[in-house]
XYZ file of C-alpha atoms in Angstrom:
588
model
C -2.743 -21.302 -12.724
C 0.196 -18.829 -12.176
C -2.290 -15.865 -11.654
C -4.473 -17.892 -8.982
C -1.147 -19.344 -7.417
C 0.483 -15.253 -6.593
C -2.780 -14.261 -5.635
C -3.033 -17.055 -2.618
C 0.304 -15.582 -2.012
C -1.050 -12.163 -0.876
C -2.633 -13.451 1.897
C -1.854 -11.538 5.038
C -0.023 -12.377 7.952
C -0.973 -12.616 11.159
C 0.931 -9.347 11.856
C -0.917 -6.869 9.968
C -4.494 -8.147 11.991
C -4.018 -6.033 14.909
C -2.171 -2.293 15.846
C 1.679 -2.461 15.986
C 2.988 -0.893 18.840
C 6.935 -1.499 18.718
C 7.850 1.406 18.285
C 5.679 2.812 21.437
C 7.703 0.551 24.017
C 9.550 3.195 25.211
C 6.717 5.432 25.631
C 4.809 2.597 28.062
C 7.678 2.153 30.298
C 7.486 6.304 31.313
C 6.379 5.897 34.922
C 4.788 9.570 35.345
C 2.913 10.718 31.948
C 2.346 14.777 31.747
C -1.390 15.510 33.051
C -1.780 19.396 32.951
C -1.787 20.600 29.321
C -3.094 17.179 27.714
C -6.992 18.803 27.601
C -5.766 21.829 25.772
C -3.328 19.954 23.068
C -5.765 17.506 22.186
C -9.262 19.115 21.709
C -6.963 22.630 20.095
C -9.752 23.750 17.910
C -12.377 23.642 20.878
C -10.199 25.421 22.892
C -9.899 28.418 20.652
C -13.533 28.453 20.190
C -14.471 28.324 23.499
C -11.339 31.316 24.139
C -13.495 33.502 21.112
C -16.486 32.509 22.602
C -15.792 33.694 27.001
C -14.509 37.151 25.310
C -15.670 40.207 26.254
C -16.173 41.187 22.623
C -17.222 37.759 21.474
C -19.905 38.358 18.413
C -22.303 35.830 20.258
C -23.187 35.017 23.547
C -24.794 31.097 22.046
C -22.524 28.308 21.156
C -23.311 25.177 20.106
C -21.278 22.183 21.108
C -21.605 18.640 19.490
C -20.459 16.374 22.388
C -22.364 13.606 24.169
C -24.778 14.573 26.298
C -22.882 12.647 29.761
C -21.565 13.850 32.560
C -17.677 13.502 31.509
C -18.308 15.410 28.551
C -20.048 17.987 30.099
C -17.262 18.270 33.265
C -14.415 18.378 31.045
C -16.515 21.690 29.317
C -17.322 23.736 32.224
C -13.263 22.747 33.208
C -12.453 24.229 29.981
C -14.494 27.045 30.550
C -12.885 27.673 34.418
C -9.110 27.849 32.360
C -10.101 30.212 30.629
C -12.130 32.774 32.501
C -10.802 34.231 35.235
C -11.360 34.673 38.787
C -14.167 37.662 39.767
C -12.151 39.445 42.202
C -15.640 40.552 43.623
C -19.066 38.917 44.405
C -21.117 39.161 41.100
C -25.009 38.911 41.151
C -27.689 41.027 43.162
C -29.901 40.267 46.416
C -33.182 40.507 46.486
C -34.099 41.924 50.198
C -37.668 40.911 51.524
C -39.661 43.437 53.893
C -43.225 43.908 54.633
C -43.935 46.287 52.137
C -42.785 44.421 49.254
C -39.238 43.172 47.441
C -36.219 45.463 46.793
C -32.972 44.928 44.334
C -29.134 45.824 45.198
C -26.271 44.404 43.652
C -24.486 41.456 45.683
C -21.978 42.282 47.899
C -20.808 39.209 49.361
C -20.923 35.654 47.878
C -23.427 34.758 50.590
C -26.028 36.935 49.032
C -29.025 34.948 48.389
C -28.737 35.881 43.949
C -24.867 35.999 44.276
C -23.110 34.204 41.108
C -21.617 31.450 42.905
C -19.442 30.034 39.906
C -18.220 31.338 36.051
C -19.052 27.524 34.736
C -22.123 26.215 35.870
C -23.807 22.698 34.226
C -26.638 20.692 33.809
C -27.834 18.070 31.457
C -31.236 17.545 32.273
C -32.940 20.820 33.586
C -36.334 21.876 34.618
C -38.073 25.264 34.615
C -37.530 26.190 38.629
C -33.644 24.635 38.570
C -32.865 27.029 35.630
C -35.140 29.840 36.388
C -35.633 29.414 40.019
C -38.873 29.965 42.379
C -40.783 32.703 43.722
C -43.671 31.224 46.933
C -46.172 33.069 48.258
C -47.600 31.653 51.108
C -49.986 32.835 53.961
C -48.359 36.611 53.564
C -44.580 35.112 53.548
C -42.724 35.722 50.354
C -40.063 33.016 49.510
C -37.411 33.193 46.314
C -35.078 30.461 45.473
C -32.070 31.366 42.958
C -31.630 28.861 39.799
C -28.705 27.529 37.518
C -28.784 30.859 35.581
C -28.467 32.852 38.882
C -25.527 30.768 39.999
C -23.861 31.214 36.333
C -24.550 34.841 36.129
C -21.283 36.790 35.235
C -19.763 33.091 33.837
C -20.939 30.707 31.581
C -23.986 28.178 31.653
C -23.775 24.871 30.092
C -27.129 22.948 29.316
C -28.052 19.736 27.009
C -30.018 20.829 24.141
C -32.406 17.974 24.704
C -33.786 19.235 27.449
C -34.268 22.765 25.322
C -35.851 21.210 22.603
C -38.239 19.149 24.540
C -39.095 22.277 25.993
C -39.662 25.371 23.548
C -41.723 27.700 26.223
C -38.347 27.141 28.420
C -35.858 27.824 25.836
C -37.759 30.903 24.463
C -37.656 32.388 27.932
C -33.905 31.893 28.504
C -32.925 32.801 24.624
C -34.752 36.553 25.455
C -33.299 36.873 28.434
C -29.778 36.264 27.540
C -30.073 38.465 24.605
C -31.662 41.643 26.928
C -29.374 41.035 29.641
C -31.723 40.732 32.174
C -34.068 37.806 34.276
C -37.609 38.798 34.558
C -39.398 36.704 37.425
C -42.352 34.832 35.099
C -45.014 32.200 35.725
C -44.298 28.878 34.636
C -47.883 28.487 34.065
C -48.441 30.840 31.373
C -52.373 30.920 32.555
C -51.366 31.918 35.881
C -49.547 35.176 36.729
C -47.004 35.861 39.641
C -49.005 36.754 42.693
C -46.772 39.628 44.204
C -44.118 41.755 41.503
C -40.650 41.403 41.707
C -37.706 43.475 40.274
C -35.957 42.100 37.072
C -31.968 41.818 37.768
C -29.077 42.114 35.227
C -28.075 39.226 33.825
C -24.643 38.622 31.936
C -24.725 35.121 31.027
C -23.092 32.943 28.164
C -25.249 29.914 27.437
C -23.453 26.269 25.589
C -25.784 23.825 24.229
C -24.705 20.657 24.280
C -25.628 17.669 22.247
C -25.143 15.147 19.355
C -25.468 15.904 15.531
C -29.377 14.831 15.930
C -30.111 17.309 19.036
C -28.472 20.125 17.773
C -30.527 19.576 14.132
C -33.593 19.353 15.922
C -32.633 22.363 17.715
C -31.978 24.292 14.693
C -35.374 23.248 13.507
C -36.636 24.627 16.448
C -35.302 27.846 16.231
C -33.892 28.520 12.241
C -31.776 31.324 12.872
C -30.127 30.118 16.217
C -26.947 28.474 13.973
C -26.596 31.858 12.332
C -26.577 33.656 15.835
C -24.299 30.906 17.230
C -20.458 30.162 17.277
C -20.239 26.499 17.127
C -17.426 24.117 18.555
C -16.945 20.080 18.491
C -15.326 17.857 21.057
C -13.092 15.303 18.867
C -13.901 12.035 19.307
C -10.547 10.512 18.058
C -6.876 11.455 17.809
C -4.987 10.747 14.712
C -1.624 8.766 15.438
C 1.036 9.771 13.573
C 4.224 8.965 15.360
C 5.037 8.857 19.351
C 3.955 12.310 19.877
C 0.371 11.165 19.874
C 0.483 8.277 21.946
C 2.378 10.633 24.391
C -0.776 12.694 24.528
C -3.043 10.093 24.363
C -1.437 8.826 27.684
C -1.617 11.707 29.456
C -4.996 11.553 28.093
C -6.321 8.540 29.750
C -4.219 9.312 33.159
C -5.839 12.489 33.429
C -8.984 10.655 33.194
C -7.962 8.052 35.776
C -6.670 10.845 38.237
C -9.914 12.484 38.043
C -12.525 9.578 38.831
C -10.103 8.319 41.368
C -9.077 5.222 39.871
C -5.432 3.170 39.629
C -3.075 4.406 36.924
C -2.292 2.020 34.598
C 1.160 0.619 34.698
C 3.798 -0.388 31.676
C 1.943 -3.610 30.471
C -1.818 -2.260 30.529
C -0.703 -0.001 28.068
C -0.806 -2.414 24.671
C -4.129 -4.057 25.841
C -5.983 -0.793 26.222
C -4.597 0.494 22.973
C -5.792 -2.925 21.284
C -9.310 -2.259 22.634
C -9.578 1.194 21.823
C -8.679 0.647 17.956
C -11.249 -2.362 18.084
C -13.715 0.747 19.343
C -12.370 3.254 17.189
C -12.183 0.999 14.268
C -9.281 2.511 13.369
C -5.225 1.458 13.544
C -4.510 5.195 13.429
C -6.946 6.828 15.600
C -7.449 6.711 19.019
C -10.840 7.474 21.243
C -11.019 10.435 23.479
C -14.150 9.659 24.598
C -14.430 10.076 28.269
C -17.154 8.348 28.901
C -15.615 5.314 27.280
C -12.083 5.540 28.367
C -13.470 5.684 32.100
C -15.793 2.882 31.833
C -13.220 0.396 30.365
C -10.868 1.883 33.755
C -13.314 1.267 36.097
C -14.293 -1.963 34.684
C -10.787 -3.182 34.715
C -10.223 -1.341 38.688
C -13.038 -4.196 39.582
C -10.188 -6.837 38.136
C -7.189 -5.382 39.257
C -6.098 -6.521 43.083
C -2.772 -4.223 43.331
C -2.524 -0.594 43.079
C -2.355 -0.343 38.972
C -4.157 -1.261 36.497
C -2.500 -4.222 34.595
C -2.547 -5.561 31.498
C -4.107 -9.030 32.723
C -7.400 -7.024 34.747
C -7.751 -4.923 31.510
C -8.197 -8.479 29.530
C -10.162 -10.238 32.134
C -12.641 -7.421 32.332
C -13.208 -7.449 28.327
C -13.961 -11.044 28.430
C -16.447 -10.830 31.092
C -18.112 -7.728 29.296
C -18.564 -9.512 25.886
C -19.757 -12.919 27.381
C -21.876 -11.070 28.997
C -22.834 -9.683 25.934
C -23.230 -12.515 23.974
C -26.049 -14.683 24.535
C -27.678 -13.001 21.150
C -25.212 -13.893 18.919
C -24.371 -17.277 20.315
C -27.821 -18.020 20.356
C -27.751 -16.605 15.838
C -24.461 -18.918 15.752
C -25.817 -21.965 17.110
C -28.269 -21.989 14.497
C -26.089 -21.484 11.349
C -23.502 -24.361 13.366
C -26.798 -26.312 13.752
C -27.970 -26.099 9.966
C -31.326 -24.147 10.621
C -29.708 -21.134 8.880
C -28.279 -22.670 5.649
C -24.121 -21.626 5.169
C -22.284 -23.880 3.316
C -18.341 -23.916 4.400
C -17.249 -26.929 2.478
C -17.508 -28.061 -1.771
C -17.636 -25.624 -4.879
C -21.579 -24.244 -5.917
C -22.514 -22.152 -9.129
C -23.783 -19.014 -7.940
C -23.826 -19.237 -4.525
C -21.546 -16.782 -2.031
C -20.959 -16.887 1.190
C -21.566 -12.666 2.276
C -21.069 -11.386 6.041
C -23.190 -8.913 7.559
C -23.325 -7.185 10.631
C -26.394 -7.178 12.800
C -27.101 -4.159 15.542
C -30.251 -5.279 17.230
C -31.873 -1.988 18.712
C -31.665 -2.156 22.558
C -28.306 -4.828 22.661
C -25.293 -2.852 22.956
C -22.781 -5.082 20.818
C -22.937 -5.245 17.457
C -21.884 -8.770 16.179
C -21.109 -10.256 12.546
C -23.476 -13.104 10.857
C -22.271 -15.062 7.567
C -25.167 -15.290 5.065
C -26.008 -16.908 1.722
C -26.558 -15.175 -1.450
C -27.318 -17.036 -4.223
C -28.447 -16.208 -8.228
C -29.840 -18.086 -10.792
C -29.710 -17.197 -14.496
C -32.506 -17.476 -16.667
C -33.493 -16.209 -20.595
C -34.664 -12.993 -20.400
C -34.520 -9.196 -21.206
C -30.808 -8.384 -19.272
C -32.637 -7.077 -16.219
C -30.998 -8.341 -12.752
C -33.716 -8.614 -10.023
C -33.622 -7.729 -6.845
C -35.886 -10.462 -4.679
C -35.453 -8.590 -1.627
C -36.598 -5.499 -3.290
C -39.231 -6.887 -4.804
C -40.858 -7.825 -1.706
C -39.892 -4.304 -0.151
C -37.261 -5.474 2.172
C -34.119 -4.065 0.595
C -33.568 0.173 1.295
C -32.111 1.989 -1.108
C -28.828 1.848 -0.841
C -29.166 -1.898 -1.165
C -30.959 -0.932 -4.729
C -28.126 1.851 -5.400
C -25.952 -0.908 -5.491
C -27.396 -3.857 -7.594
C -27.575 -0.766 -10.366
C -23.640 -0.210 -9.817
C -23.448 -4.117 -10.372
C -25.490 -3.958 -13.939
C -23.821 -0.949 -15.059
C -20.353 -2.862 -14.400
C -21.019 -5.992 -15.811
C -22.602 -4.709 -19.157
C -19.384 -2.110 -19.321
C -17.224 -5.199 -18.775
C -18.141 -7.637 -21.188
C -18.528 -5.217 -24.185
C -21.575 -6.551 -25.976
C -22.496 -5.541 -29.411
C -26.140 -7.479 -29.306
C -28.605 -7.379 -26.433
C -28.081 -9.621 -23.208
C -30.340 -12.554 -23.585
C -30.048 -13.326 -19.522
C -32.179 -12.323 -16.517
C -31.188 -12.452 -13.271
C -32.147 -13.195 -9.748
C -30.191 -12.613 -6.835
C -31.980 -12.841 -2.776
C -30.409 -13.053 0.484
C -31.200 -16.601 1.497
C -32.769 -17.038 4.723
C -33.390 -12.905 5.329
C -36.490 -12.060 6.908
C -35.508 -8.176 7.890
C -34.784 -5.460 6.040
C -31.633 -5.396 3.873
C -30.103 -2.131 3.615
C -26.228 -1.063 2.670
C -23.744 -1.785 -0.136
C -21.368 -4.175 1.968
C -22.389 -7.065 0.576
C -22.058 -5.862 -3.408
C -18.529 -8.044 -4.020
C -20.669 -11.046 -2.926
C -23.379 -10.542 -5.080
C -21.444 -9.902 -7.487
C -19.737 -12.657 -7.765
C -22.639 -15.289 -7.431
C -23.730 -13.189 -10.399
C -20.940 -13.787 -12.768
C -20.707 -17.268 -11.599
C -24.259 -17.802 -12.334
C -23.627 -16.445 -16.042
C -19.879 -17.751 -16.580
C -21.808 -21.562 -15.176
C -18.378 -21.540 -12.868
C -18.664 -22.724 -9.145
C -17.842 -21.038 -6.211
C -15.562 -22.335 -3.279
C -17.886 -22.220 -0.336
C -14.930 -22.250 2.133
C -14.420 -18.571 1.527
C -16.615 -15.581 2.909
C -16.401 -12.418 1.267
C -17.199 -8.730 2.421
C -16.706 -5.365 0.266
C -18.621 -3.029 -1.800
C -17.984 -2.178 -5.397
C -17.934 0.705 -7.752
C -18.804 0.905 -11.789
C -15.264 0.163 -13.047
C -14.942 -3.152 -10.101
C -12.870 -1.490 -7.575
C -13.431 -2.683 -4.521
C -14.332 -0.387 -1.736
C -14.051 -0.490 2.417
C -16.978 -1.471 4.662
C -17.263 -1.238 7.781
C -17.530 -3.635 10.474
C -15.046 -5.838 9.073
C -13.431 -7.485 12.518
C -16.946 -8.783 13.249
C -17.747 -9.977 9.775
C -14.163 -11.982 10.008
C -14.414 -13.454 13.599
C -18.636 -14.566 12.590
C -17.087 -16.620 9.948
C -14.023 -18.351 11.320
C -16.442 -18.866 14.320
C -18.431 -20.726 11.996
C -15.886 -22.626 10.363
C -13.729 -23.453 13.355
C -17.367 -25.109 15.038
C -17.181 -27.051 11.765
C -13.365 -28.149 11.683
C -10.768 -25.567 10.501
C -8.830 -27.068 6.591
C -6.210 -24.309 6.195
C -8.728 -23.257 3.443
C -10.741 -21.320 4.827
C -10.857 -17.792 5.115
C -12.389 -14.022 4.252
C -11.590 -11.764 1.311
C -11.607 -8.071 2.260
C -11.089 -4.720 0.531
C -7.144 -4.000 0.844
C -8.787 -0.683 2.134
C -10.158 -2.470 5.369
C -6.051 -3.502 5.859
C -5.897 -0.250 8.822
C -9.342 -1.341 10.446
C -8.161 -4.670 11.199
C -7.840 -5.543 15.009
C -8.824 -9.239 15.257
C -9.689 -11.122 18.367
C -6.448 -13.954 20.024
C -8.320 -17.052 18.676
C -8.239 -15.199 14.863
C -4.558 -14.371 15.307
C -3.862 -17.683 16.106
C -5.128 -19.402 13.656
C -3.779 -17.039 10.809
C -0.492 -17.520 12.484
C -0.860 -21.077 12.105
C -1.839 -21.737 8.666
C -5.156 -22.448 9.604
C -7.169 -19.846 8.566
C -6.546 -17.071 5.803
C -7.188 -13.312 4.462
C -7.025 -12.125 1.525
C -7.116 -8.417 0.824
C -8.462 -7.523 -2.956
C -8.668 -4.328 -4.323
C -10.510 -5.125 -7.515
C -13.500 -7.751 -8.605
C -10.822 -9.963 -10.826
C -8.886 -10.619 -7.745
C -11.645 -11.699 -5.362
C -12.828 -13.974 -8.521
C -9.247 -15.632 -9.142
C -9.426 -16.629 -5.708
C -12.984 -17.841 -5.516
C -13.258 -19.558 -8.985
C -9.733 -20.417 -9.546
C -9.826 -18.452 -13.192
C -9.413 -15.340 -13.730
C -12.363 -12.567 -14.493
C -10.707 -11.133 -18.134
C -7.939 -12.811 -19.872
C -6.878 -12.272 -23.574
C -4.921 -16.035 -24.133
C -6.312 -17.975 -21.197
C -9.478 -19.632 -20.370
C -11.780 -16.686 -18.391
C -15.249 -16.020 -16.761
C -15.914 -13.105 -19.375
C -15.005 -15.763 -22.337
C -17.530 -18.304 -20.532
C -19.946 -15.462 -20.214
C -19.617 -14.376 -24.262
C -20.035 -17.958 -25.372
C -23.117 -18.895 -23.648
C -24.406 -15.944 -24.534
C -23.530 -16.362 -28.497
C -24.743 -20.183 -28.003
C -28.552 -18.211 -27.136
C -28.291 -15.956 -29.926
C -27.334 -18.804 -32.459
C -30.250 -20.931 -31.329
C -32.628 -17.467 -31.856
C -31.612 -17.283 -34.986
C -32.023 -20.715 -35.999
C -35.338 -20.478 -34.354
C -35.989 -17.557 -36.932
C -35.103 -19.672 -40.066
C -37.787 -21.556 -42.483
C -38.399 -25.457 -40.867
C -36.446 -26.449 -43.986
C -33.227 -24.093 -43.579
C -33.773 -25.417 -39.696
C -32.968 -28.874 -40.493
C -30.368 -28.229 -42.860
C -28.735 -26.892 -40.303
C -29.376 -29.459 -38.097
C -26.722 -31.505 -40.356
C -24.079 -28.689 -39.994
């Protein structure tokens, strides 16, 4: 088995299963990282937008800005917005002056005026009709008005979260027609009930920001269609792309900046490498790094509670993750225990025809870590018309992506074996033990292959997971989630006793993804656990079934497949002959 012996061979070391960071060392031990310029260099494109956008001349006085509705993000936009417009050099706004006789309008003349702009960046995520618009009370003959956020912004620019817009049209049609005449006319919040005393509109020249994710600012432009026309639009990047030590320069100065601003420790030489480890795990990514603040500052505060000196170390970093994920584990413990306990069927041990071992990854609605699960798909093969069927469709729990792919697995699988007749099999393939909804394409290699083992009559080796999606010509393609499909498994199988055979096969694709806990290291570094990257279906098969998919002079799974099905055929046509010409050939 020279073809099954090289392909053991390209199992990965332990190396490749998390970021590596040599070459950064230098970069860690830099005492004093750059602060100043690090928000403009790493969020360029926003920058110039929002530079277009606080012009005199800008074409729109709307912008809509996909961020996360949080305070960080919204902090780090109005900051933005204070670089780049400059100082009034005189009090902007009016005052309203109150006499017996009635209300009276002059411009402001001193920041102490009660309608005096008292900022050019002015925010709010959550906003109600008097804090934007502000309040006019008329009480027993005394006449009382109260400025709002658009007041205070007037001159500048006025950040809002487009939630809080869309959950309230009447309050976004107000403030849309007033930015767009230039001027705030006092109006009753209760449309049924007028203002009881008339007071003079004011100019208003105000820039207004919506803020919010790609779901807000959809619902948004359903609320208003031509408001994405009228609009510039900007995005605050999530990740930075890491390309050489350049990046992790900026990303430094990054997360410093960050620290320097909530108040917290900086981080010294050996926090560096553990924070970078985490953020890939978050990021998913080997090359990209998060920028989100919210994030960033959570995991540094976290780790502040750990830390006992003046920096952050590496060690209060580490102690604060494991805290966080025990604490977020009782839900996938509890889905562990019962797979380790034999109430959810997963076999880790022996050989079985047409049964895989498939990882999934479950995000319960409400628990905030996503965590992997192995599962058990299994097919049986039966005379039939050459349809495969879906169980879980059947019974209207897979989606359709689920069904997109069991098509890509029939087209494949008819391409591959080349028939001239019709296929005499049916097919039945179900996620054992699955009482939700099944939904995605990750678990397509898995299915598969208990697919062609069911036809070939080959058995599995149960002591291997697999993970990966395939296309028509059985290329293997990435999936996500893939360090919490491999850590469910070797869970599993280190609960049951490790061999040094067990392990996952993952798309060669997933390689840059890969940032696997200690214990995972460990035992790849050891010997006792292995990972084999694939990039096509004949690969993941020689290493599950120990002969190859296609082969033209050995012994293969398409060979197994033709015979049994020219065995069927044969017997049909026997079946067709006289009952004399029947047992004459019963002799032959």
């Amino acid at each position: 088995m020279i073809l099954f012996i090289v392909l053991i061979n390209k199992k990965l070391e332990w190396k490749y299963l998390l970021p590596d960071l040599a070459e950064f060392v230098s970069v860690f031990k830099q005492s004093h990282l750059p602060l100043s310029a690090s928000l403009v260099m790493l969020q360029t494109r926003l920058m110039d937008g929002l530079t277009q956008f606080c012009h005199c001349h800008s074409p729109s006085r709307f912008m809509l800005l996909k961020a996360q509705e949080d305070e960080a993000y919204f902090q780090l936009i109005a900051d933005m917005v204070k670089q780049i417009l400059p100082e009034p050099s005189q009090p902007f706004g009016s005052c309203y002056i109150i006499t017996d006789i009635g209300v009276t309008l002059r411009p402001a003349s001193s920041p102490e005026d009660n309608f005096a702009a008292c900022s050019n960046s002015v925010w709010q995520i959550w906003v109600e009709y008097e804090q934007l618009f502000g309040a006019l009370r008329f009480y027993r003959d005394v006449i009382n008005l109260q400025s709002g956020l658009i007041h205070r912004a007037n001159g500048g620019v006025l950040v809002l979260g487009a939630h809080a817009l869309v959950s309230q049209p009447l309050l976004w049609l107000r403030l849309k027609q007033m930015v767009m005449q230039q001027r705030f006319d006092w109006l009753s919040a209760d449309e049924k009930r007028p203002l009881p005393i008339a007071v003079p509109s004011m100019p208003l020249d105000l820039r207004l920001i919506m803020v919010g994710d790609r779901e807000s600012l959809a619902s948004f432009n359903d609320l208003d269609l031509g408001l994405t026309k009228l609009a510039l639009y900007g995005e605050f990047e999530s990740d930075l792309r890491i390309d050489g030590t350049g990046q992790i320069v900026q990303w430094c100065a990054w997360v410093s900046m960050l620290a320097e601003r909530q108040g917290l420790p900086q981080l010294d030489t050996t926090a560096w490498p553990a924070l970078i480890k985490q953020s890939v795990r978050y990021s998913g990514d080997q090359y990209q790094l998060p920028l989100c603040p919210r994030w960033l500052m959570r995991r540094l505060k976290e780790a502040a509670l750990y830390s006992g000196q003046q920096v952050i170390t590496a060690e209060a970093l580490l102690d604060s993750d494991r805290t966080r994920i025990w604490h977020e584990s009782y839900l996938s413990e509890r889905m562990h225990g019962e797979i380790a306990e034999g109430q959810v069927m997963v076999e880790t041990e022996g050989l079985v025809i047409g049964q895989v071992n498939a990882l999934s990854v479950l995000d319960f609605p409400g628990h905030p870590l996503p965590f992997g699960e192995p599962l058990r798909i299994s097919c049986v093969v039966h005379l039939g018309d050459g349809e495969i069927h879906d169980v879980d469709r059947k019974a209207e729990l897979g989606g359709n992506i689920h069904a997109k792919s069991m098509m890509i697995m029939q087209a494949f699988l008819i391409s591959a074996l080349k028939l001239e007749q019709h296929f005499p099999f049916s097919a039945s393939l179900v996620f054992e033990q699955s009482y939700g909804e099944v939904d995605g394409d990750s678990a397509s290699l898995a299915e598969l292959v208990a697919l062609i083992s069911a036809l070939a009559a080959k058995p599995v080796d149960q002591q291997i997971a697999v993970t990966g999606s395939v296309d028509q010509f059985g290329r293997v393609q990435p999936i996500g989630g893939v360090n919490e499909k491999i850590e469910s498994f070797f869970a599993l199988c280190r609960t049951r006793g490790l061999t040094g055979m067990q392990g996952v096969i993952i798309p060669s694709t997933n390689m840059r993804h890969l940032c696997l806990n200690d214990e995972v290291i460990e035992a790849v570094r050891g010997g006792q656990f292995s990972l084999w990257p694939v990039a096509t279906i004949d690969e993941a098969l020689t290493i599950l079934t120990a002969m190859p998919f296609n082969h033209d002079k050995r012994p293969s799974l398409t060979a197994s497949i033709r015979e049994r099905i020219a065995n069927i055929n044969n017997l049909h046509e026997r079946q067709r002959l006289p009952w004399g010409f029947r047992w004459l050939n019963w002799f032959n």
